[in-house]
Amino acid sequence: MTAMVSDAAVGTDRRRSGRLRRNKKHRAQLVQREAEEGRSHERWRSELQHKLYSAKLMEALARLRLAGDGGGGGGGEEVRVVPTRGRTVRDAADRALAFAAKGRTRWSRAVLMTTANRVKLKFRRIRAGGGKGRLGVTGAGGGRWMGRKGKGKVSVGRLRGKGSAGVRRKVRELGSLVPGCRVEPMNVVLEEATDYIAALEMQVRTMSALAQLLSGGDSDAAPAAGHGHTSS
Amino acid sequence: MSSRRSRSRQSPSSAINDDQIIELVSKLQQLLPEMHTRRRSDKVVSASKVLQETCNYIRSLHREVDDLSERLSELLALSDHAQADVVRSLLLHQ
């Protein structure tokens, strides 16, 4: 009889907390995935991130005033020179991307701060102390990644000394490409670069899917743009 | 976070290890499209080559983003003139 009671209890529990458990499980899975993997590549490839970013991007784009000709609607208030349309879109996309990074990386913070306001650069220096501490999270993720990924391990040529001049030069070049990494030490630059590349890839994927959607693309469009199908 | 502690046990200060750099560079190598597709690339690749490829790859990604944003701006401007509300509601409903 005890068995029956316990079974019934389990049954009701399951039914009652089924929804809760599913939500909890889902959330736990997400958190687990984000924390355990920690690998920037995985994070930027997840469906959730893709959806978040595309939603943010569309929101931002819809707000933009792109019809520069004809209407002095938006142009009257802005004192600055209105940049070319492509540039505006690109800046908006970059800002949305940096926002999606949730400020966990240096490049995302740099992108957000430059576009917001020049005055905010003052706060940037003060934030630098907190920012460096926060970067530890990505560092941990990196270490864990290396331990996990066994297949396809490639070896890199040994560096002579603490990074020979050639390598250092290349890292500097890399630093000038990744926003906000021009004067950072080598390991920071490399770390940021990996995350930045993964994020850029996602940006490209999302934007091309969006462009296909807008131009009434073929049915071979990306699966993410599934429901917007105005297949003519 | 625990792995970070274990990794940097010998150098808590700002001394950057060679191994750290090599680790990061090989991680970068995994991301690069050319070097990733070749499964048999167990050969040693020089770090500067990886870094050079990374720079090229980032630049090409930037270029792609620029092209896409140009295209998107054209498409959006087009939709601005004609049936703006329809298209925009379609976008936002996603």
Short mmCIF file of C-alpha atoms in Angstrom, two decimals:
data_model
loop_
_atom_site.label_atom_id
_atom_site.label_comp_id
_atom_site.label_asym_id
_atom_site.label_seq_id
_atom_site.Cartn_x
_atom_site.Cartn_y
_atom_site.Cartn_z
CA MET A 1 0.00 0.00 0.00
CA THR A 2 2.81 2.33 0.72
CA ALA A 3 4.08 1.65 -2.74
CA MET A 4 0.73 2.63 -4.22
CA VAL A 5 0.58 5.79 -2.23
CA SER A 6 4.05 6.76 -3.19
CA ASP A 7 3.27 5.99 -6.79
CA ALA A 8 0.20 8.14 -6.69
CA ALA A 9 2.13 10.90 -5.04
CA VAL A 10 4.76 10.73 -7.67
CA GLY A 11 2.11 10.71 -10.31
CA THR A 12 0.39 13.82 -9.10
CA ASP A 13 3.67 15.48 -8.44
CA ARG A 14 4.73 14.79 -11.91
CA ARG A 15 1.53 16.12 -13.34
CA ARG A 16 1.43 19.17 -11.18
CA SER A 17 5.02 20.14 -11.39
CA GLY A 18 5.37 18.91 -14.91
CA ARG A 19 5.24 22.37 -16.31
CA LEU A 20 7.38 23.79 -13.58
CA ARG A 21 9.91 21.07 -13.96
CA ARG A 22 10.02 21.54 -17.66
CA ASN A 23 10.69 25.22 -17.20
CA LYS A 24 13.22 24.57 -14.50
CA LYS A 25 14.84 21.88 -16.52
CA HIS A 26 14.94 24.10 -19.55
CA ARG A 27 16.45 26.92 -17.60
CA ALA A 28 18.88 24.64 -15.85
CA GLN A 29 19.90 23.25 -19.18
CA LEU A 30 20.50 26.70 -20.50
CA VAL A 31 22.49 27.74 -17.49
CA GLN A 32 24.37 24.50 -17.60
CA ARG A 33 25.11 24.91 -21.22
CA GLU A 34 26.31 28.43 -20.73
CA ALA A 35 28.39 27.68 -17.70
CA GLU A 36 29.79 24.29 -18.46
CA GLU A 37 30.57 24.79 -22.06
CA GLY A 38 31.66 28.34 -21.55
CA ARG A 39 33.16 27.93 -24.94
CA SER A 40 32.47 31.07 -26.90
CA HIS A 41 31.88 29.18 -30.08
CA GLU A 42 29.11 27.09 -28.59
CA ARG A 43 27.48 30.09 -27.03
CA TRP A 44 27.26 32.02 -30.24
CA ARG A 45 25.94 29.06 -32.11
CA SER A 46 22.98 28.31 -29.90
CA GLU A 47 19.51 28.76 -31.30
CA LEU A 48 18.53 30.92 -28.38
CA GLN A 49 21.30 33.38 -29.02
CA HIS A 50 20.37 33.47 -32.68
CA LYS A 51 16.77 34.28 -31.86
CA LEU A 52 17.69 36.88 -29.28
CA TYR A 53 20.01 38.61 -31.63
CA SER A 54 17.68 38.59 -34.59
CA ALA A 55 14.88 40.01 -32.49
CA LYS A 56 17.13 42.74 -31.16
CA LEU A 57 18.43 43.52 -34.58
CA MET A 58 15.01 43.82 -36.13
CA GLU A 59 13.90 46.05 -33.34
CA ALA A 60 16.86 48.31 -33.87
CA LEU A 61 16.49 48.35 -37.61
CA ALA A 62 12.82 49.11 -37.48
CA ARG A 63 13.60 52.14 -35.40
CA LEU A 64 16.13 53.51 -37.82
CA ARG A 65 15.13 56.20 -40.19
CA LEU A 66 16.60 55.05 -43.40
CA ALA A 67 14.73 57.04 -45.98
CA GLY A 68 17.26 59.85 -45.99
CA ASP A 69 15.89 61.49 -49.10
CA GLY A 70 12.47 62.99 -49.33
CA GLY A 71 11.70 63.46 -45.69
CA GLY A 72 13.42 65.86 -43.37
CA GLY A 73 11.68 63.87 -40.71
CA GLY A 74 14.60 62.46 -38.86
CA GLY A 75 17.32 64.60 -40.34
CA GLY A 76 16.20 67.85 -38.80
CA GLU A 77 17.01 66.99 -35.23
CA GLU A 78 20.37 65.38 -35.62
CA VAL A 79 23.17 67.87 -35.59
CA ARG A 80 25.77 65.40 -36.73
CA VAL A 81 26.34 64.50 -40.32
CA VAL A 82 24.09 61.68 -41.31
CA PRO A 83 26.32 58.78 -42.30
CA THR A 84 25.63 56.56 -45.24
CA ARG A 85 22.79 54.15 -44.88
CA GLY A 86 24.95 51.08 -44.92
CA ARG A 87 27.08 52.46 -42.14
CA THR A 88 24.03 53.16 -40.03
CA VAL A 89 22.79 49.63 -40.44
CA ARG A 90 26.20 48.25 -39.68
CA ASP A 91 26.56 50.29 -36.51
CA ALA A 92 23.14 49.23 -35.35
CA ALA A 93 23.98 45.60 -36.03
CA ASP A 94 27.27 45.89 -34.16
CA ARG A 95 25.59 47.52 -31.24
CA ALA A 96 22.95 44.80 -31.11
CA LEU A 97 25.69 42.19 -31.27
CA ALA A 98 27.63 43.79 -28.46
CA PHE A 99 24.47 43.96 -26.45
CA ALA A 100 23.89 40.29 -26.98
CA ALA A 101 27.27 39.64 -25.44
CA LYS A 102 25.87 41.05 -22.21
CA GLY A 103 29.02 43.03 -21.59
CA ARG A 104 31.03 39.99 -20.67
CA THR A 105 33.79 40.71 -23.12
CA ARG A 106 35.96 43.69 -23.69
CA TRP A 107 35.05 44.20 -27.30
CA SER A 108 31.35 44.30 -26.52
CA ARG A 109 31.88 46.92 -23.86
CA ALA A 110 34.09 48.94 -26.17
CA VAL A 111 31.54 48.87 -28.98
CA LEU A 112 28.73 49.92 -26.71
CA MET A 113 30.69 52.72 -25.13
CA THR A 114 32.00 54.30 -28.29
CA THR A 115 28.68 54.55 -29.99
CA ALA A 116 26.79 55.80 -26.95
CA ASN A 117 28.55 58.97 -25.99
CA ARG A 118 32.03 60.36 -26.01
CA VAL A 119 31.55 61.58 -22.45
CA LYS A 120 31.10 58.05 -21.27
CA LEU A 121 34.77 57.44 -21.90
CA LYS A 122 35.33 58.91 -18.49
CA PHE A 123 33.39 56.08 -16.93
CA ARG A 124 35.28 53.64 -19.03
CA ARG A 125 38.47 54.17 -17.06
CA ILE A 126 36.69 53.74 -13.78
CA ARG A 127 34.99 50.64 -15.06
CA ALA A 128 38.27 49.17 -16.15
CA GLY A 129 38.88 47.82 -12.68
CA GLY A 130 35.60 45.98 -12.58
CA GLY A 131 35.88 44.97 -16.18
CA LYS A 132 39.14 43.17 -15.69
CA GLY A 133 37.69 41.18 -12.86
CA ARG A 134 34.76 40.18 -14.96
CA LEU A 135 36.96 38.91 -17.67
CA GLY A 136 37.98 36.10 -15.41
CA VAL A 137 34.83 34.31 -16.39
CA THR A 138 35.84 34.00 -19.98
CA GLY A 139 39.26 32.86 -18.88
CA ALA A 140 37.78 30.01 -16.96
CA GLY A 141 35.67 29.07 -19.90
CA GLY A 142 38.71 28.91 -22.07
CA GLY A 143 40.56 26.59 -19.78
CA ARG A 144 37.64 24.26 -19.51
CA TRP A 145 37.23 24.18 -23.20
CA MET A 146 40.73 23.02 -23.79
CA GLY A 147 40.33 20.20 -21.35
CA ARG A 148 37.20 18.95 -22.99
CA LYS A 149 37.92 19.10 -26.66
CA GLY A 150 40.04 16.08 -27.37
CA LYS A 151 39.43 15.37 -31.01
CA GLY A 152 41.26 17.16 -33.74
CA LYS A 153 43.87 18.49 -31.42
CA VAL A 154 46.38 20.39 -33.40
CA SER A 155 49.69 21.45 -32.10
CA VAL A 156 51.03 24.88 -32.56
CA GLY A 157 54.69 25.55 -33.13
CA ARG A 158 56.61 26.36 -30.04
CA LEU A 159 57.14 29.99 -29.38
CA ARG A 160 60.61 31.20 -28.87
CA GLY A 161 60.73 32.94 -25.57
CA LYS A 162 57.71 34.80 -24.40
CA GLY A 163 56.35 35.31 -27.85
CA SER A 164 58.85 36.18 -30.49
CA ALA A 165 58.68 39.51 -32.25
CA GLY A 166 56.76 38.10 -35.20
CA VAL A 167 54.05 36.65 -33.05
CA ARG A 168 53.85 39.77 -30.99
CA ARG A 169 53.46 41.85 -34.11
CA LYS A 170 50.68 39.63 -35.34
CA VAL A 171 48.90 39.81 -32.03
CA ARG A 172 49.10 43.57 -32.18
CA GLU A 173 47.57 43.52 -35.61
CA LEU A 174 44.82 41.34 -34.29
CA GLY A 175 44.34 43.73 -31.43
CA SER A 176 43.79 46.59 -33.79
CA LEU A 177 41.08 44.63 -35.55
CA VAL A 178 39.13 43.63 -32.49
CA PRO A 179 37.47 46.66 -30.93
CA GLY A 180 38.81 47.70 -27.59
CA CYS A 181 41.87 45.47 -27.62
CA ARG A 182 44.61 47.67 -28.90
CA VAL A 183 46.66 47.91 -25.75
CA GLU A 184 45.84 44.70 -24.01
CA PRO A 185 48.29 41.92 -23.17
CA MET A 186 48.57 39.04 -25.54
CA ASN A 187 46.41 36.50 -23.85
CA VAL A 188 43.57 39.00 -23.49
CA VAL A 189 43.72 39.83 -27.17
CA LEU A 190 43.63 36.21 -28.18
CA GLU A 191 40.78 35.46 -25.86
CA GLU A 192 38.75 38.38 -27.11
CA ALA A 193 39.50 37.44 -30.68
CA THR A 194 38.03 33.98 -30.33
CA ASP A 195 34.82 35.30 -28.86
CA TYR A 196 34.69 38.10 -31.39
CA ILE A 197 35.03 35.74 -34.33
CA ALA A 198 32.26 33.50 -33.08
CA ALA A 199 30.03 36.53 -32.55
CA LEU A 200 30.78 37.90 -36.00
CA GLU A 201 29.88 34.59 -37.54
CA MET A 202 26.54 34.71 -35.84
CA GLN A 203 26.04 38.25 -36.99
CA VAL A 204 26.71 37.26 -40.58
CA ARG A 205 24.36 34.32 -40.37
CA THR A 206 21.56 36.37 -38.89
CA MET A 207 21.93 39.27 -41.27
CA SER A 208 22.03 37.09 -44.34
CA ALA A 209 18.94 35.25 -43.18
CA LEU A 210 17.24 38.57 -42.65
CA ALA A 211 18.28 39.83 -46.06
CA GLN A 212 16.96 36.70 -47.67
CA LEU A 213 13.73 37.06 -45.83
CA LEU A 214 13.32 40.67 -46.88
CA SER A 215 14.09 40.07 -50.49
CA GLY A 216 11.48 37.35 -50.62
CA GLY A 217 14.16 34.73 -50.84
CA ASP A 218 13.80 31.20 -52.11
CA SER A 219 12.46 28.43 -49.98
CA ASP A 220 15.99 27.40 -49.25
CA ALA A 221 16.24 30.19 -46.76
CA ALA A 222 17.74 29.59 -43.35
CA PRO A 223 15.55 27.56 -41.00
CA ALA A 224 15.49 30.35 -38.47
CA ALA A 225 13.45 32.51 -40.81
CA GLY A 226 10.91 29.77 -41.11
CA HIS A 227 7.70 31.48 -40.21
CA GLY A 228 8.23 34.66 -42.11
CA HIS A 229 7.83 32.88 -45.35
CA THR A 230 6.19 35.07 -47.94
CA SER A 231 6.92 32.55 -50.57
CA SER A 232 5.61 34.14 -53.70
CA MET B 1 36.22 29.39 -12.29
CA SER B 2 37.89 26.53 -10.50
CA SER B 3 39.74 25.51 -13.60
CA ARG B 4 41.08 29.00 -13.92
CA ARG B 5 42.51 28.72 -10.46
CA SER B 6 44.10 25.42 -11.24
CA ARG B 7 45.46 26.65 -14.50
CA SER B 8 47.13 29.71 -13.16
CA ARG B 9 48.36 28.25 -9.96
CA GLN B 10 51.96 28.86 -10.78
CA SER B 11 51.50 32.38 -12.08
CA PRO B 12 48.90 34.37 -10.24
CA SER B 13 50.59 37.56 -11.29
CA SER B 14 50.62 39.11 -14.71
CA ALA B 15 53.33 36.82 -16.08
CA ILE B 16 51.92 35.37 -19.25
CA ASN B 17 52.94 31.83 -19.95
CA ASP B 18 53.96 30.50 -23.28
CA ASP B 19 51.61 27.61 -22.79
CA GLN B 20 48.69 29.89 -22.26
CA ILE B 21 49.43 31.62 -25.51
CA ILE B 22 49.85 28.36 -27.34
CA GLU B 23 46.58 27.15 -25.92
CA LEU B 24 44.77 30.25 -27.04
CA VAL B 25 46.32 30.15 -30.47
CA SER B 26 45.31 26.56 -31.02
CA LYS B 27 41.83 27.45 -29.87
CA LEU B 28 41.81 30.15 -32.52
CA GLN B 29 42.98 27.65 -35.04
CA GLN B 30 39.93 25.52 -34.40
CA LEU B 31 37.73 28.43 -35.32
CA LEU B 32 39.36 29.22 -38.60
CA PRO B 33 37.45 27.71 -41.48
CA GLU B 34 40.42 26.58 -43.52
CA MET B 35 42.31 24.87 -40.80
CA HIS B 36 39.29 23.27 -39.30
CA THR B 37 38.04 21.36 -42.29
CA ARG B 38 41.25 19.46 -42.73
CA ARG B 39 40.89 16.73 -40.19
CA ARG B 40 44.36 15.46 -40.76
CA SER B 41 46.10 18.65 -39.82
CA ASP B 42 48.01 17.23 -36.93
CA LYS B 43 51.04 18.91 -38.28
CA VAL B 44 52.59 21.71 -36.43
CA VAL B 45 51.40 25.06 -37.60
CA SER B 46 53.35 28.14 -36.79
CA ALA B 47 51.65 30.55 -34.47
CA SER B 48 52.24 33.53 -36.69
CA LYS B 49 50.51 31.78 -39.55
CA VAL B 50 47.48 31.12 -37.40
CA LEU B 51 47.42 34.72 -36.32
CA GLN B 52 47.75 35.94 -39.87
CA GLU B 53 44.88 33.74 -40.94
CA THR B 54 42.86 35.04 -38.04
CA CYS B 55 43.43 38.62 -39.09
CA ASN B 56 42.42 37.80 -42.64
CA TYR B 57 39.37 35.99 -41.45
CA ILE B 58 38.23 38.84 -39.24
CA ARG B 59 38.74 41.27 -42.08
CA SER B 60 36.72 39.14 -44.44
CA LEU B 61 33.97 38.84 -41.84
CA HIS B 62 33.93 42.61 -41.49
CA ARG B 63 33.66 42.97 -45.22
CA GLU B 64 30.81 40.51 -45.30
CA VAL B 65 28.98 42.39 -42.57
CA ASP B 66 29.48 45.61 -44.51
CA ASP B 67 28.08 44.10 -47.67
CA LEU B 68 25.14 42.64 -45.83
CA SER B 69 24.36 45.90 -44.11
CA GLU B 70 24.48 47.70 -47.45
CA ARG B 71 22.06 45.20 -48.85
CA LEU B 72 19.83 45.41 -45.81
CA SER B 73 19.81 49.18 -45.89
CA GLU B 74 18.70 49.11 -49.49
CA LEU B 75 15.98 46.61 -48.74
CA LEU B 76 14.81 48.51 -45.71
CA ALA B 77 14.83 51.84 -47.50
CA LEU B 78 12.83 50.23 -50.24
CA SER B 79 10.32 49.02 -47.76
CA ASP B 80 10.27 52.44 -46.21
CA HIS B 81 8.83 53.96 -49.32
CA ALA B 82 6.33 51.28 -50.05
CA GLN B 83 4.19 49.39 -47.60
CA ALA B 84 6.41 50.27 -44.69
CA ASP B 85 3.93 49.28 -42.06
CA VAL B 86 3.26 45.90 -43.53
CA VAL B 87 6.86 44.92 -43.76
CA ARG B 88 7.73 46.34 -40.41
CA SER B 89 4.93 44.55 -38.66
CA LEU B 90 6.07 41.40 -40.38
CA LEU B 91 9.54 41.92 -39.02
CA LEU B 92 8.45 42.75 -35.54
CA HIS B 93 6.10 39.88 -35.32
CA GLN B 94 8.98 37.47 -35.63
#
